[in-house]
Coordinates of C-alpha atoms in Angstrom, one line a residue:
R23 CA 78.4 113.7 133.2
F24 CA 80.4 112.0 130.5
Q25 CA 81.3 108.9 132.6
G26 CA 85.0 108.9 131.8
R27 CA 84.6 110.0 128.1
L28 CA 86.6 112.9 126.8
T29 CA 83.7 114.0 124.5
P30 CA 80.0 114.0 125.0
P31 CA 78.0 111.3 123.2
L32 CA 76.7 112.3 119.7
P33 CA 73.0 112.7 119.2
P34 CA 71.6 109.4 117.7
S35 CA 70.5 111.1 114.4
L36 CA 73.8 112.8 113.7
P37 CA 75.7 109.8 112.2
L38 CA 72.7 109.2 109.8
R39 CA 72.7 112.9 108.7
M40 CA 76.5 112.8 108.2
A41 CA 76.4 109.5 106.3
S42 CA 73.6 110.7 103.9
S43 CA 75.6 113.9 103.0
I44 CA 78.6 111.9 101.8
P45 CA 78.5 111.4 98.0
K46 CA 78.3 107.7 97.1
K47 CA 80.8 106.2 94.7
P48 CA 79.4 104.1 91.9
R49 CA 79.9 100.4 92.8
A50 CA 82.3 98.4 90.7
K51 CA 80.9 95.3 89.1
K52 CA 81.8 92.3 91.3
S53 CA 84.0 89.7 89.8
K54 CA 83.3 86.0 90.2
I55 CA 87.0 85.2 90.0
P56 CA 88.5 85.5 93.5
P57 CA 91.7 87.6 93.8
R58 CA 94.8 85.5 93.5
D59 CA 95.6 85.7 97.2
T60 CA 92.2 84.4 98.4
L61 CA 90.6 81.0 98.5
T62 CA 87.1 80.1 97.6
E63 CA 85.0 78.4 100.3
Q64 CA 85.4 75.1 98.4
Q65 CA 89.2 75.5 98.2
R66 CA 89.4 76.3 101.9
K67 CA 87.3 73.3 102.8
E68 CA 89.5 71.0 100.6
I69 CA 92.7 72.4 102.2
E70 CA 91.3 71.9 105.7
E71 CA 90.2 68.3 104.8
A72 CA 93.8 67.7 103.6
F73 CA 95.1 68.9 106.9
D74 CA 92.7 66.6 108.8
V75 CA 94.0 63.6 106.8
L76 CA 97.6 64.5 107.6
D77 CA 96.9 65.1 111.3
T78 CA 97.0 61.4 112.0
D79 CA 97.5 61.7 115.8
G80 CA 94.6 64.3 116.2
S81 CA 96.9 66.8 117.8
G82 CA 95.8 69.7 115.5
R83 CA 99.4 70.1 114.3
I84 CA 101.5 68.7 111.4
D85 CA 105.2 68.7 110.7
A86 CA 107.4 69.7 107.7
G87 CA 107.2 66.2 106.2
D88 CA 103.4 66.4 106.2
L89 CA 103.4 69.9 104.7
L90 CA 105.7 68.6 101.9
V91 CA 103.3 65.8 101.1
A92 CA 100.3 68.2 101.1
L93 CA 102.0 70.7 98.8
R94 CA 102.9 68.0 96.3
A95 CA 99.4 66.4 96.5
L96 CA 97.8 69.7 95.7
G97 CA 100.0 70.3 92.7
F98 CA 102.9 72.3 94.0
E99 CA 106.5 71.1 93.6
P100 CA 108.5 72.6 96.5
R101 CA 112.0 71.6 97.4
K102 CA 112.8 70.5 100.9
D103 CA 114.6 73.8 101.7
E104 CA 111.5 75.7 100.5
V105 CA 109.3 73.7 102.9
K106 CA 111.8 74.3 105.8
K107 CA 111.6 78.1 105.1
L108 CA 107.8 78.0 105.0
M109 CA 107.8 76.2 108.3
S110 CA 110.3 78.6 109.9
D111 CA 108.4 81.6 108.6
T112 CA 105.0 80.2 109.9
D113 CA 106.1 78.4 113.1
K114 CA 106.9 81.4 115.2
E115 CA 107.1 79.3 118.4
N116 CA 109.7 77.0 116.9
T117 CA 107.7 73.8 117.7
G118 CA 108.5 72.2 114.4
T119 CA 104.8 72.0 113.6
I120 CA 102.0 74.2 112.3
N121 CA 98.3 74.3 113.1
K122 CA 95.3 74.1 110.7
Q123 CA 95.0 77.9 110.4
Q124 CA 98.7 78.3 109.6
F125 CA 98.4 75.5 107.0
V126 CA 95.5 77.2 105.3
E127 CA 97.5 80.5 105.3
I128 CA 100.4 78.8 103.6
F129 CA 98.1 77.6 100.8
R130 CA 96.4 81.0 100.5
T131 CA 99.9 82.5 99.9
K132 CA 100.9 79.7 97.6
W133 CA 97.7 80.1 95.6
G134 CA 98.6 83.8 95.0
E135 CA 102.1 82.8 93.7
T136 CA 100.8 80.3 91.2
D137 CA 100.5 81.0 87.5
P138 CA 96.8 81.0 86.6
Q139 CA 97.5 79.1 83.4
A140 CA 99.2 76.4 85.4
L141 CA 96.3 76.2 87.8
L142 CA 93.8 75.9 85.0
H143 CA 96.0 73.1 83.4
L144 CA 96.0 71.3 86.7
A145 CA 92.2 71.7 87.1
F146 CA 91.7 70.3 83.6
Q147 CA 94.0 67.3 84.4
L148 CA 92.2 66.5 87.6
Y149 CA 88.8 66.1 85.9
E150 CA 89.7 65.1 82.3
T151 CA 88.3 61.8 80.8
E152 CA 90.4 59.0 79.3
D153 CA 90.2 60.7 75.9
E154 CA 91.7 64.0 77.4
T155 CA 88.5 66.0 77.2
L156 CA 86.0 67.4 79.7
T157 CA 82.3 66.5 79.6
L158 CA 79.6 68.9 81.0
E159 CA 79.7 67.1 84.4
N160 CA 83.5 67.3 84.5
L161 CA 83.4 71.0 83.5
K162 CA 80.9 71.7 86.3
M163 CA 83.3 70.1 88.9
V164 CA 86.2 72.2 87.5
A165 CA 84.1 75.4 87.6
E166 CA 83.2 74.7 91.3
T167 CA 86.9 74.0 92.1
I168 CA 88.1 77.3 90.7
G169 CA 85.2 79.3 92.2
E170 CA 83.0 79.7 89.2
F171 CA 79.4 78.8 89.9
Q172 CA 77.3 78.6 86.7
T173 CA 74.1 76.7 85.7
D174 CA 74.3 73.6 83.5
E175 CA 72.8 75.6 80.7
E176 CA 75.4 78.4 80.9
L177 CA 78.2 75.8 81.0
Q178 CA 76.8 73.9 78.0
E179 CA 76.5 77.2 76.1
M180 CA 80.2 77.9 76.8
M181 CA 81.1 74.4 75.6
N182 CA 79.1 74.9 72.4
E183 CA 80.7 78.3 71.8
A184 CA 84.2 76.9 72.4
C185 CA 83.5 74.1 69.9
G186 CA 82.2 76.6 67.3
L187 CA 78.6 75.3 67.4
K188 CA 75.8 77.8 66.7
P189 CA 72.4 77.7 68.4
G190 CA 70.4 74.9 66.8
D191 CA 73.5 72.8 65.9
G192 CA 73.1 70.6 69.0
N193 CA 75.3 70.4 72.1
A194 CA 79.0 69.7 72.4
A195 CA 79.5 66.4 74.3
A196 CA 83.1 67.3 75.4
I197 CA 85.8 69.9 75.1
T198 CA 89.6 69.7 74.7
E199 CA 92.0 71.5 77.0
E200 CA 92.5 74.2 74.4
Q201 CA 88.8 74.8 74.2
F202 CA 88.6 74.8 78.0
M203 CA 91.3 77.5 78.2
K204 CA 89.3 79.7 75.7
I205 CA 86.3 79.4 77.9
M206 CA 88.2 80.4 81.0
V207 CA 89.8 83.4 79.2
R208 CA 86.4 84.5 78.0
Q209 CA 85.0 84.2 81.6
K210 CA 87.8 86.3 83.0
E211 CA 87.2 89.0 80.3
K212 CA 83.5 89.0 81.0
A213 CA 84.1 89.4 84.7
L214 CA 86.3 92.4 84.1
E215 CA 83.8 94.2 81.9

């Protein structure tokens, strides 16, 4: 008896034999830089925290005004009509509000639309010192924000290289925005190799 199935069950060893006969494709090298339409865990956490701050009544929902505030606080400059369109596209029940998951989805989409150079510029500005440079500690925070996880030694080596220092010349204390951009371009190139 097949107990309502149209086909008999397969012997337990058959799927293993079938899978082992399929030629395996070589694996592509994994990139540390997330695709533009995804968020790192850190970014997702920050976006969810922003939602929680805006959800002042604890309802689990925010309105268009709160969304506008959030978008601007996170570096986007939408017009009011763009926010209304985002709300209407996302709020299928026409409640005039969105929930946390919809909020995160809006930011995932916005992240994908953003120019990577503009994001790097924004990341630099968030952590730069008074003299418009990044120290090793600041660079570590920027790297974590954009989804790059490196050791202090690796980051210091990148800073030294960006400053034109050779091994034995000592360590760079800080880097400029231009040097930071060079580091990020090199990281992207390495990830694609």
